[in-house]
mmCIF file of C-alpha atoms in Angstrom:
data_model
loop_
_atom_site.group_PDB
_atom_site.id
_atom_site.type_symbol
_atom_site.label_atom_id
_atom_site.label_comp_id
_atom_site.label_asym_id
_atom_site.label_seq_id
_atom_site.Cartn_x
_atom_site.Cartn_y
_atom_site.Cartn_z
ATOM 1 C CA UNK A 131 118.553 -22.120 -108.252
ATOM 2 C CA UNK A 132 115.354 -19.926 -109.313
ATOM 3 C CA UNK A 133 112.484 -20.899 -111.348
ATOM 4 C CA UNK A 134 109.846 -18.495 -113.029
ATOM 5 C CA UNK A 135 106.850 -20.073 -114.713
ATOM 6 C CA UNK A 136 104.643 -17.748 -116.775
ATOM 7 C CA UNK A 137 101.086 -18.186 -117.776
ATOM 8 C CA UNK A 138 98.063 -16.968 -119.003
ATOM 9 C CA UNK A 139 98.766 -16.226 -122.464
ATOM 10 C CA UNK A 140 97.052 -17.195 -125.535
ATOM 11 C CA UNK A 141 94.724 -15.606 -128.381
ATOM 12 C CA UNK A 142 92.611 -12.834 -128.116
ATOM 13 C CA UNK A 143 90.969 -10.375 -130.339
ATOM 14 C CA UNK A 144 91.835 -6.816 -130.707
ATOM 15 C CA UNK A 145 90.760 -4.414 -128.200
ATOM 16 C CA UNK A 146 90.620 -7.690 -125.505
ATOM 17 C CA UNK A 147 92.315 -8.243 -122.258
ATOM 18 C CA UNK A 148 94.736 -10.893 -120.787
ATOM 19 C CA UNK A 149 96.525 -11.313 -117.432
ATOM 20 C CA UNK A 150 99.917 -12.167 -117.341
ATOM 21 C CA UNK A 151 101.150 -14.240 -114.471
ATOM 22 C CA UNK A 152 104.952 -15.012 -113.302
ATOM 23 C CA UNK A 153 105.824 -17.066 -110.148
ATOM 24 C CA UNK A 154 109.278 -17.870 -108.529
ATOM 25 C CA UNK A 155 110.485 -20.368 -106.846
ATOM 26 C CA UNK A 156 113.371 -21.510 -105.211
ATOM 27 C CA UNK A 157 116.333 -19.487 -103.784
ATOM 28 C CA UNK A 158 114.643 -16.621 -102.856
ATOM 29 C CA UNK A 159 115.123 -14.295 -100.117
ATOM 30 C CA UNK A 160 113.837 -11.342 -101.903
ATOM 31 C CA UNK A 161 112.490 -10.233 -105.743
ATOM 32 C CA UNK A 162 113.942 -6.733 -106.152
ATOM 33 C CA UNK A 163 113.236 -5.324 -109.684
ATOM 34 C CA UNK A 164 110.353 -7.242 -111.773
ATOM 35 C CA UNK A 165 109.632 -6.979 -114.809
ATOM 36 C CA UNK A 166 108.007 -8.478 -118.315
ATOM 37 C CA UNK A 167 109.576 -7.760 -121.682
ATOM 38 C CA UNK A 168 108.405 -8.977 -125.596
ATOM 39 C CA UNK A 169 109.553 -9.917 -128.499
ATOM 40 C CA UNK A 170 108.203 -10.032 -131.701
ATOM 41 C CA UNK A 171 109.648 -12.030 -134.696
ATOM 42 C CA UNK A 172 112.349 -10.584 -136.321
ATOM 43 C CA UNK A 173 112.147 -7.621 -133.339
ATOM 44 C CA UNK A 174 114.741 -7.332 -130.280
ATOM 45 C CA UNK A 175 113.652 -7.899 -127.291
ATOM 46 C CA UNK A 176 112.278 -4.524 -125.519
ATOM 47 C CA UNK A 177 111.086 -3.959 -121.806
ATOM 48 C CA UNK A 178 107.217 -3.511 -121.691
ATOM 49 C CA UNK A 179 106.973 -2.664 -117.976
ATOM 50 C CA UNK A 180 108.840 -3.021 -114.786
ATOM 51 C CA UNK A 181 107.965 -2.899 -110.668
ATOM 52 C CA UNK A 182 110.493 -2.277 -107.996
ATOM 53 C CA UNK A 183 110.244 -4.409 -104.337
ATOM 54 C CA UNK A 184 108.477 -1.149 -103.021
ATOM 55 C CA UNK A 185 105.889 -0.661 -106.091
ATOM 56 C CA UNK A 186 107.448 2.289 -108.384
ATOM 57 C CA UNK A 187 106.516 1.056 -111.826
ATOM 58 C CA UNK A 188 108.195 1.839 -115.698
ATOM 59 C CA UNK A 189 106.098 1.409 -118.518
ATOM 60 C CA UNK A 190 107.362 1.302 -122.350
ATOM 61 C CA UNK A 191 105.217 4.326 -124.062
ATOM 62 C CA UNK A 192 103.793 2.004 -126.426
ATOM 63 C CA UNK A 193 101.673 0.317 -123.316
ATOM 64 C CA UNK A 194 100.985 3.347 -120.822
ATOM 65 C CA UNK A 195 98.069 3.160 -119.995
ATOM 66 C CA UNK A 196 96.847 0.145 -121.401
ATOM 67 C CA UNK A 197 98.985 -2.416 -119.103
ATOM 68 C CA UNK A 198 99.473 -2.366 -115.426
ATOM 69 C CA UNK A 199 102.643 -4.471 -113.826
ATOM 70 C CA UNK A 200 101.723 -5.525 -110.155
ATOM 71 C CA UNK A 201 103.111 -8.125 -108.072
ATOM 72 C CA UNK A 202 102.878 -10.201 -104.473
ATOM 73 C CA UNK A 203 106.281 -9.950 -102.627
ATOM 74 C CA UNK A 204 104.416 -12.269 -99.902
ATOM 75 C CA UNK A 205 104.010 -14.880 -102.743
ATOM 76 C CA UNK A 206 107.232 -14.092 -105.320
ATOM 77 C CA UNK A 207 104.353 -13.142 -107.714
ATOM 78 C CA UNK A 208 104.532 -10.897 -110.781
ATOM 79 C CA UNK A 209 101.620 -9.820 -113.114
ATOM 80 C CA UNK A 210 101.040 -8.140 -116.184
ATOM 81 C CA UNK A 211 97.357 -7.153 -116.916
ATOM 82 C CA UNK A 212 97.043 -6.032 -120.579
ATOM 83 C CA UNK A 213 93.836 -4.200 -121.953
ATOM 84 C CA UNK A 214 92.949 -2.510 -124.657
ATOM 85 C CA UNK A 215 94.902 -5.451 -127.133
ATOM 86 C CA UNK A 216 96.516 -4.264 -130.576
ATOM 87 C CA UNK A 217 97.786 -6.538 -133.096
ATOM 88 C CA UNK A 218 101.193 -5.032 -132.663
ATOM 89 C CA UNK A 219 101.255 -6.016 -129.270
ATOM 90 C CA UNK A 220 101.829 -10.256 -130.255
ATOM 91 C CA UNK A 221 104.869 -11.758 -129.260
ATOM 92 C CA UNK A 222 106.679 -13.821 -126.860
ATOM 93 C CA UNK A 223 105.994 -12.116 -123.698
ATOM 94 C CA UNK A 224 109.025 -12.852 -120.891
ATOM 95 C CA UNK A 225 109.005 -12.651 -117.133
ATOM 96 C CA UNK A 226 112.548 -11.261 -116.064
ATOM 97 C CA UNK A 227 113.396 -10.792 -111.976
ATOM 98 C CA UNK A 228 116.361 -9.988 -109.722
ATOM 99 C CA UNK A 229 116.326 -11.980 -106.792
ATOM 100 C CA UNK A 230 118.298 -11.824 -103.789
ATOM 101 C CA UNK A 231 119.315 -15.342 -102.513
ATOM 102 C CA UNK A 232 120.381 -16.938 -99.767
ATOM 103 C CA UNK A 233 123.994 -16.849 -100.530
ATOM 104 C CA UNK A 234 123.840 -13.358 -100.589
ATOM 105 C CA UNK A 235 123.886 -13.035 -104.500
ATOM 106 C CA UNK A 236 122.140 -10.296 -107.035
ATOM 107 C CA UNK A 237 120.757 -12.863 -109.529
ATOM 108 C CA UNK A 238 118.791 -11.723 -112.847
ATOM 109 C CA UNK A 239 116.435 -14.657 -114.199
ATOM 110 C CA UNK A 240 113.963 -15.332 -117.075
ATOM 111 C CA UNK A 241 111.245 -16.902 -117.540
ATOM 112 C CA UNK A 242 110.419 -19.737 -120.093
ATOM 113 C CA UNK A 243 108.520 -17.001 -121.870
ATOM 114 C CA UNK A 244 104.332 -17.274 -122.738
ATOM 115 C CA UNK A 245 102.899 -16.326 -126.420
ATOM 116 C CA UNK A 246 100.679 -13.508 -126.893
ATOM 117 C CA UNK A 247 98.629 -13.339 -129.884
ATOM 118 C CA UNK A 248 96.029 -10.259 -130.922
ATOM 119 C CA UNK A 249 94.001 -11.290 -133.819
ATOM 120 C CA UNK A 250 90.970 -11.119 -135.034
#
Protein backbone atom coordinates (compact mmCIF):
# COMPACT_ATOMS: atom_id res chain seq x y z
CA UNK A 1 0.00 0.00 0.00
CA UNK A 2 0.91 3.86 -0.66
CA UNK A 3 0.42 6.73 1.54
CA UNK A 4 0.54 10.55 0.52
CA UNK A 5 0.34 13.11 3.29
CA UNK A 6 -0.08 16.74 2.22
CA UNK A 7 0.73 19.85 4.10
CA UNK A 8 1.28 23.28 4.28
CA UNK A 9 -1.96 24.72 3.63
CA UNK A 10 -3.91 27.21 5.46
CA UNK A 11 -5.04 31.04 5.17
CA UNK A 12 -3.44 33.62 3.44
CA UNK A 13 -4.26 36.94 2.03
CA UNK A 14 -4.55 37.80 -1.53
CA UNK A 15 -1.56 38.33 -3.53
CA UNK A 16 0.43 35.85 -0.71
CA UNK A 17 2.35 32.72 -1.16
CA UNK A 18 2.11 29.08 0.19
CA UNK A 19 4.10 25.87 -0.43
CA UNK A 20 2.42 22.85 -0.99
CA UNK A 21 4.05 19.68 0.17
CA UNK A 22 3.12 15.84 -0.72
CA UNK A 23 5.17 12.81 0.54
CA UNK A 24 4.79 9.01 -0.22
CA UNK A 25 5.35 6.28 1.44
CA UNK A 26 5.22 2.78 1.21
CA UNK A 27 5.27 0.54 -1.93
CA UNK A 28 7.25 2.50 -3.97
CA UNK A 29 9.68 1.66 -6.53
CA UNK A 30 9.13 4.68 -8.57
CA UNK A 31 6.60 8.05 -8.72
CA UNK A 32 5.98 8.46 -12.46
CA UNK A 33 3.44 11.29 -13.16
CA UNK A 34 2.79 13.84 -10.09
CA UNK A 35 0.55 16.00 -9.78
CA UNK A 36 -1.89 18.42 -7.46
CA UNK A 37 -5.47 19.13 -8.43
CA UNK A 38 -8.44 21.51 -6.51
CA UNK A 39 -11.63 21.69 -5.85
CA UNK A 40 -13.76 24.28 -4.93
CA UNK A 41 -17.30 23.86 -3.41
CA UNK A 42 -19.84 23.11 -5.65
CA UNK A 43 -16.79 22.93 -8.54
CA UNK A 44 -15.36 19.50 -10.10
CA UNK A 45 -12.32 18.66 -9.41
CA UNK A 46 -9.70 20.15 -12.12
CA UNK A 47 -5.84 19.47 -12.50
CA UNK A 48 -3.80 22.61 -11.40
CA UNK A 49 -0.36 21.29 -12.40
CA UNK A 50 1.45 18.12 -13.09
CA UNK A 51 5.45 16.82 -13.22
CA UNK A 52 6.61 13.77 -15.02
CA UNK A 53 9.63 11.34 -13.29
CA UNK A 54 12.04 13.32 -15.70
CA UNK A 55 10.70 17.04 -14.86
CA UNK A 56 8.33 18.08 -17.97
CA UNK A 57 5.65 20.04 -16.17
CA UNK A 58 1.58 20.94 -17.20
CA UNK A 59 0.10 23.80 -15.74
CA UNK A 60 -3.84 24.66 -15.80
CA UNK A 61 -3.90 28.34 -17.57
CA UNK A 62 -5.55 29.73 -14.68
CA UNK A 63 -2.04 29.20 -12.58
CA UNK A 64 0.83 29.67 -15.30
CA UNK A 65 2.94 31.47 -14.06
CA UNK A 66 1.94 31.96 -10.69
CA UNK A 67 2.57 28.18 -9.39
CA UNK A 68 5.52 26.00 -9.95
CA UNK A 69 5.10 21.93 -9.41
CA UNK A 70 8.59 20.44 -8.41
CA UNK A 71 9.40 17.33 -6.76
CA UNK A 72 12.37 14.94 -5.08
CA UNK A 73 12.34 11.47 -6.81
CA UNK A 74 15.32 10.69 -4.20
CA UNK A 75 12.73 11.41 -1.40
CA UNK A 76 9.03 10.47 -3.16
CA UNK A 77 8.48 14.26 -2.69
CA UNK A 78 6.02 16.50 -4.54
CA UNK A 79 5.55 20.33 -4.18
CA UNK A 80 3.38 22.94 -5.22
CA UNK A 81 4.66 26.56 -4.61
CA UNK A 82 1.78 29.04 -5.19
CA UNK A 83 2.38 32.92 -5.48
CA UNK A 84 0.68 35.60 -6.44
CA UNK A 85 -2.78 34.17 -4.30
CA UNK A 86 -6.39 35.06 -5.72
CA UNK A 87 -9.47 34.44 -3.91
CA UNK A 88 -10.57 32.14 -6.67
CA UNK A 89 -7.78 30.04 -6.09
CA UNK A 90 -9.44 28.46 -2.35
CA UNK A 91 -10.24 25.02 -2.26
CA UNK A 92 -9.30 21.63 -1.29
CA UNK A 93 -6.02 21.26 -2.86
CA UNK A 94 -5.16 17.22 -3.63
CA UNK A 95 -1.87 15.46 -4.13
CA UNK A 96 -2.49 12.70 -6.89
CA UNK A 97 0.70 10.20 -8.01
CA UNK A 98 1.31 7.08 -10.11
CA UNK A 99 3.61 4.90 -8.53
CA UNK A 100 5.27 1.94 -9.72
CA UNK A 101 5.44 -0.83 -7.01
CA UNK A 102 7.10 -3.63 -6.21
CA UNK A 103 4.70 -6.04 -7.64
CA UNK A 104 5.16 -4.56 -10.77
CA UNK A 105 1.80 -2.54 -10.74
CA UNK A 106 0.79 1.12 -12.34
CA UNK A 107 -1.02 2.45 -9.23
CA UNK A 108 -2.79 6.06 -9.21
CA UNK A 109 -3.19 7.44 -5.47
CA UNK A 110 -4.56 10.54 -3.63
CA UNK A 111 -3.84 12.29 -1.09
CA UNK A 112 -6.00 13.11 2.06
CA UNK A 113 -6.28 16.51 0.46
CA UNK A 114 -5.03 20.11 2.43
CA UNK A 115 -7.40 23.41 2.45
CA UNK A 116 -6.38 26.45 0.78
CA UNK A 117 -7.96 29.59 1.70
CA UNK A 118 -7.21 33.32 -0.01
CA UNK A 119 -8.86 35.94 1.99
CA UNK A 120 -8.42 38.97 3.13
Amino acid sequence: QVQLVESGGGLVQPGGSLRLSCAASGNIVSINIAGWYRQAPGKQRELVASITRGGSTNYADSVKGRFTVSRDNAKNMVFLQMNSLRPEDTAVYYCNVDVWRSDFRLTNYWGQGTQVTVSS
